[in-house]
Amino acid sequence: MLLPTSLSAFILIALECQLPTSAAQTINPSQLVGTWTSKSGKVLTGPGFYNPVNETLFEPSLTGISFSFTADGYYEQALYKAVSNPTTPSCTSAILQWSHGTYTIGLNTTLNTPNLNLTPIAVDGRQLYSSPCDMKTATITRWDMPQFYSELQVLVDPYNQRWRLNLFEWDGTPVNPMWLAMNPPQMLPTQTLNPTGNVTATGAVQTATAKIKRALNLAKNVRQSSKQGGLRSWLSVDILFWLGIVMTAMGGVLVITC
């Protein structure tokens, strides 16, 4: 039995209304592969930001953020952030963060867009905090913080025609956009770099003045440099002391002979 034309049209419209208005956006891990960096371009993941051998964090010339991703689910993050001091503008604090681990791409069912989950290797992450006016030294601690980005976008920037990565925090706050800097990515090894059974946060003190360089070396290197510096200082003072005595004596002899 054939339905009236008007009834058939009504049924078709009802069925169409039940269909989703747009298909879910998807991102393949291969689209994330590479090293991404924010506008300054001075913050990049890899050995130029963190040296795991002697646990040194290097301060870039400008602030920024960088992510690197591999196709098989590994990531690395580097962040350099300045914290202003409204009462004393010259006393700006600095935070350097480095971590690596694994990532997964999920689906934000509310927005129908991809999201991103980052799971760091707990014992490897490092955070360095420096506040030159509040402390004479910088401190470094383990940094283990899983991160969730509620939305993930990979697109070609319409202005500069470069690949751009957009991330949004869990509450929808946008992260500074990043652009593809290199592919393949610039990363440290993806396995655990500082294996230990103790994953509680530990701190250490940096002997170098924080105003000069916010970096931290292992206590062994600090002790060695302190001993060498002390020896050089002792030798310099000792030589100057005896040189002064000799010059004074020679001056006295010249006065007497004249």
Short mmCIF file of C-alpha atoms in Angstrom, two decimals:
data_model
loop_
_atom_site.label_atom_id
_atom_site.label_comp_id
_atom_site.label_asym_id
_atom_site.label_seq_id
_atom_site.Cartn_x
_atom_site.Cartn_y
_atom_site.Cartn_z
CA MET A 1 0.00 0.00 0.00
CA LEU A 2 1.41 3.39 -0.96
CA LEU A 3 1.38 6.20 1.59
CA PRO A 4 0.14 9.64 0.64
CA THR A 5 2.84 11.95 -0.62
CA SER A 6 2.43 14.37 2.28
CA LEU A 7 2.71 11.55 4.86
CA SER A 8 5.84 10.13 3.18
CA ALA A 9 7.47 13.54 3.26
CA PHE A 10 6.63 13.90 6.97
CA ILE A 11 8.22 10.53 7.79
CA LEU A 12 11.40 11.42 5.86
CA ILE A 13 11.72 14.74 7.70
CA ALA A 14 11.26 12.99 11.05
CA LEU A 15 13.97 10.46 10.25
CA GLU A 16 16.39 13.18 9.15
CA CYS A 17 15.85 15.04 12.42
CA GLN A 18 17.03 11.94 14.31
CA LEU A 19 20.35 11.87 12.47
CA PRO A 20 23.34 13.81 13.90
CA THR A 21 23.79 17.22 12.32
CA SER A 22 27.53 16.67 11.82
CA ALA A 23 29.89 13.74 11.91
CA ALA A 24 32.43 13.53 14.71
CA GLN A 25 35.75 15.12 13.89
CA THR A 26 38.66 12.71 14.10
CA ILE A 27 42.41 13.18 14.33
CA ASN A 28 44.85 10.45 13.41
CA PRO A 29 48.02 10.26 15.56
CA SER A 30 50.04 10.75 12.39
CA GLN A 31 48.62 14.29 12.20
CA LEU A 32 50.21 15.07 15.59
CA VAL A 33 53.67 13.75 14.76
CA GLY A 34 56.39 16.39 15.06
CA THR A 35 57.58 19.14 17.37
CA TRP A 36 55.17 22.03 17.91
CA THR A 37 56.10 25.37 19.46
CA SER A 38 54.32 28.60 20.40
CA LYS A 39 54.82 31.97 18.73
CA SER A 40 58.24 32.83 20.19
CA GLY A 41 59.74 29.67 18.68
CA LYS A 42 62.41 29.67 21.40
CA VAL A 43 61.00 26.84 23.52
CA LEU A 44 61.56 23.42 21.97
CA THR A 45 61.51 19.94 23.44
CA GLY A 46 64.64 17.81 23.40
CA PRO A 47 68.15 18.06 24.85
CA GLY A 48 68.27 21.83 24.37
CA PHE A 49 65.70 22.25 27.14
CA TYR A 50 66.49 19.42 29.55
CA ASN A 51 69.57 17.29 30.11
CA PRO A 52 68.56 14.16 32.05
CA VAL A 53 72.15 13.02 32.57
CA ASN A 54 72.97 15.77 35.07
CA GLU A 55 69.38 16.96 35.54
CA THR A 56 69.84 20.41 34.08
CA LEU A 57 67.04 22.64 32.83
CA PHE A 58 68.09 25.36 30.38
CA GLU A 59 66.29 28.69 30.33
CA PRO A 60 65.31 29.79 26.80
CA SER A 61 65.65 33.40 25.71
CA LEU A 62 61.85 33.84 25.52
CA THR A 63 58.87 32.20 27.22
CA GLY A 64 56.69 29.68 25.45
CA ILE A 65 55.49 26.10 25.26
CA SER A 66 56.39 23.13 23.09
CA PHE A 67 54.97 19.65 22.51
CA SER A 68 56.37 16.72 20.57
CA PHE A 69 54.42 13.62 19.54
CA THR A 70 55.27 10.30 17.94
CA ALA A 71 52.94 8.14 15.88
CA ASP A 72 53.13 5.29 18.42
CA GLY A 73 51.69 7.24 21.35
CA TYR A 74 54.59 9.05 23.06
CA TYR A 75 54.81 12.73 23.90
CA GLU A 76 57.22 15.26 25.40
CA GLN A 77 56.43 18.70 26.81
CA ALA A 78 58.57 21.77 27.60
CA LEU A 79 57.23 24.95 29.17
CA TYR A 80 58.87 28.22 30.21
CA LYS A 81 56.61 30.70 31.97
CA ALA A 82 57.31 34.05 33.60
CA VAL A 83 55.20 35.13 36.59
CA SER A 84 55.02 38.89 37.02
CA ASN A 85 55.19 40.70 40.35
CA PRO A 86 52.80 43.70 40.28
CA THR A 87 54.34 45.33 43.36
CA THR A 88 57.95 44.87 42.21
CA PRO A 89 58.08 44.51 38.41
CA SER A 90 61.80 43.78 38.46
CA CYS A 91 61.20 40.67 40.59
CA THR A 92 59.74 38.38 37.94
CA SER A 93 59.63 34.70 38.83
CA ALA A 94 60.17 31.90 36.33
CA ILE A 95 58.86 28.36 36.01
CA LEU A 96 60.38 25.71 33.75
CA GLN A 97 58.57 22.39 33.34
CA TRP A 98 59.56 19.27 31.44
CA SER A 99 57.80 15.93 31.19
CA HIS A 100 57.28 13.01 28.85
CA GLY A 101 55.11 9.93 28.70
CA THR A 102 52.22 8.53 26.66
CA TYR A 103 49.15 10.12 25.11
CA THR A 104 45.74 8.99 23.90
CA ILE A 105 43.21 10.74 21.67
CA GLY A 106 39.59 10.49 22.80
CA LEU A 107 36.27 12.06 21.87
CA ASN A 108 34.56 15.03 23.48
CA THR A 109 30.96 13.86 23.17
CA THR A 110 29.61 17.31 24.02
CA LEU A 111 31.44 19.11 21.23
CA ASN A 112 31.84 16.06 19.01
CA THR A 113 35.55 16.87 18.73
CA PRO A 114 38.78 15.02 19.70
CA ASN A 115 40.33 15.47 23.13
CA LEU A 116 43.80 14.66 24.44
CA ASN A 117 44.99 12.78 27.52
CA LEU A 118 48.63 12.96 28.65
CA THR A 119 50.04 10.45 31.15
CA PRO A 120 53.58 11.36 32.24
CA ILE A 121 56.31 9.03 33.49
CA ALA A 122 56.09 9.93 37.17
CA VAL A 123 59.78 9.76 38.10
CA ASP A 124 61.04 11.72 35.09
CA GLY A 125 59.15 15.03 35.13
CA ARG A 126 60.99 18.10 36.45
CA GLN A 127 59.87 21.59 37.49
CA LEU A 128 62.25 24.43 38.28
CA TYR A 129 61.07 27.51 40.15
CA SER A 130 63.11 30.68 40.46
CA SER A 131 62.19 33.86 42.31
CA PRO A 132 65.38 35.97 42.48
CA CYS A 133 64.00 38.55 44.91
CA ASP A 134 62.53 36.01 47.33
CA MET A 135 65.28 33.40 47.34
CA LYS A 136 68.96 33.31 46.48
CA THR A 137 68.71 29.91 44.86
CA ALA A 138 66.37 28.15 42.42
CA THR A 139 64.67 24.89 43.35
CA ILE A 140 63.88 21.86 41.24
CA THR A 141 61.31 19.19 42.06
CA ARG A 142 59.76 16.20 40.38
CA TRP A 143 56.74 17.19 38.35
CA ASP A 144 54.11 14.51 37.84
CA MET A 145 50.81 15.90 36.61
CA PRO A 146 48.51 14.07 34.17
CA GLN A 147 46.92 16.54 31.77
CA PHE A 148 43.59 16.55 29.99
CA TYR A 149 42.74 18.83 27.08
CA SER A 150 39.03 18.92 26.35
CA GLU A 151 39.52 19.79 22.69
CA LEU A 152 42.24 19.13 20.13
CA GLN A 153 42.53 20.76 16.72
CA VAL A 154 45.12 20.30 13.97
CA LEU A 155 44.66 22.60 10.98
CA VAL A 156 46.44 24.77 8.44
CA ASP A 157 46.59 28.34 9.70
CA PRO A 158 44.70 30.52 7.21
CA TYR A 159 47.08 33.44 7.76
CA ASN A 160 50.57 31.94 7.43
CA GLN A 161 49.63 28.61 5.82
CA ARG A 162 51.52 26.65 8.48
CA TRP A 163 50.24 23.63 10.40
CA ARG A 164 48.78 24.79 13.72
CA LEU A 165 47.95 22.90 16.89
CA ASN A 166 45.14 24.19 19.11
CA LEU A 167 44.61 22.80 22.61
CA PHE A 168 41.90 23.72 25.10
CA GLU A 169 42.13 23.13 28.86
CA TRP A 170 39.62 20.95 30.69
CA ASP A 171 37.41 24.02 31.24
CA GLY A 172 37.64 25.20 27.63
CA THR A 173 40.38 27.80 28.19
CA PRO A 174 42.52 27.94 25.03
CA VAL A 175 46.26 27.26 25.24
CA ASN A 176 48.56 29.47 23.19
CA PRO A 177 48.47 28.10 19.65
CA MET A 178 51.50 26.15 18.46
CA TRP A 179 52.96 25.72 15.01
CA LEU A 180 54.79 22.74 13.55
CA ALA A 181 58.52 23.42 13.93
CA MET A 182 60.03 20.13 12.78
CA ASN A 183 59.12 16.64 11.66
CA PRO A 184 60.38 14.12 12.73
CA PRO A 185 60.07 15.40 16.30
CA GLN A 186 63.00 16.55 18.44
CA MET A 187 62.70 14.46 21.58
CA LEU A 188 64.68 12.73 24.29
CA PRO A 189 64.35 8.92 24.54
CA THR A 190 60.77 7.92 25.31
CA GLN A 191 61.62 5.33 28.00
CA THR A 192 62.11 6.09 31.69
CA LEU A 193 65.24 8.24 32.04
CA ASN A 194 65.61 8.30 35.85
CA PRO A 195 64.38 4.91 37.10
CA THR A 196 63.85 4.80 40.86
CA GLY A 197 61.49 3.15 43.28
CA ASN A 198 60.80 6.40 45.11
CA VAL A 199 58.42 8.65 43.21
CA THR A 200 57.82 11.25 45.91
CA ALA A 201 58.80 14.81 45.07
CA THR A 202 62.32 15.74 46.02
CA GLY A 203 64.05 19.09 46.01
CA ALA A 204 67.56 20.32 45.51
CA VAL A 205 69.29 23.67 45.75
CA GLN A 206 71.16 25.39 42.98
CA THR A 207 74.43 27.07 43.91
CA ALA A 208 74.53 29.37 40.91
CA THR A 209 72.70 32.67 41.38
CA ALA A 210 69.15 32.42 40.08
CA LYS A 211 69.40 35.86 38.50
CA ILE A 212 72.20 34.66 36.23
CA LYS A 213 70.87 31.29 35.11
CA ARG A 214 67.91 29.25 36.26
CA ALA A 215 69.42 25.82 35.90
CA LEU A 216 70.19 23.03 38.31
CA ASN A 217 73.04 20.54 38.40
CA LEU A 218 73.36 17.41 40.49
CA ALA A 219 74.78 17.84 43.96
CA LYS A 220 77.93 16.00 42.90
CA ASN A 221 78.71 18.53 40.21
CA VAL A 222 77.91 21.38 42.58
CA ARG A 223 80.32 20.05 45.20
CA GLN A 224 83.06 19.58 42.66
CA SER A 225 82.68 23.10 41.30
CA SER A 226 82.60 24.51 44.84
CA LYS A 227 85.86 22.77 45.75
CA GLN A 228 87.56 23.95 42.59
CA GLY A 229 86.27 27.47 43.07
CA GLY A 230 87.45 27.49 46.68
CA LEU A 231 90.92 26.31 45.69
CA ARG A 232 91.23 28.97 43.00
CA SER A 233 90.01 31.62 45.44
CA TRP A 234 92.54 30.55 48.12
CA LEU A 235 95.40 30.59 45.62
CA SER A 236 94.44 34.04 44.36
CA VAL A 237 94.25 35.57 47.85
CA ASP A 238 97.46 33.89 48.96
CA ILE A 239 99.43 35.12 45.94
CA LEU A 240 98.14 38.65 46.30
CA PHE A 241 99.01 38.68 50.00
CA TRP A 242 102.64 37.70 49.48
CA LEU A 243 102.98 39.92 46.44
CA GLY A 244 101.83 42.85 48.58
CA ILE A 245 104.45 42.09 51.21
CA VAL A 246 107.22 41.90 48.61
CA MET A 247 106.18 45.17 46.98
CA THR A 248 105.99 46.91 50.36
CA ALA A 249 109.48 45.70 51.26
CA MET A 250 110.90 46.83 47.92
CA GLY A 251 109.28 50.23 48.37
CA GLY A 252 110.90 50.58 51.80
CA VAL A 253 114.33 49.72 50.40
CA LEU A 254 113.97 52.31 47.65
CA VAL A 255 113.02 55.01 50.16
CA ILE A 256 116.05 54.22 52.38
CA THR A 257 118.52 54.22 49.48
CA CYS A 258 117.16 57.51 48.17
#
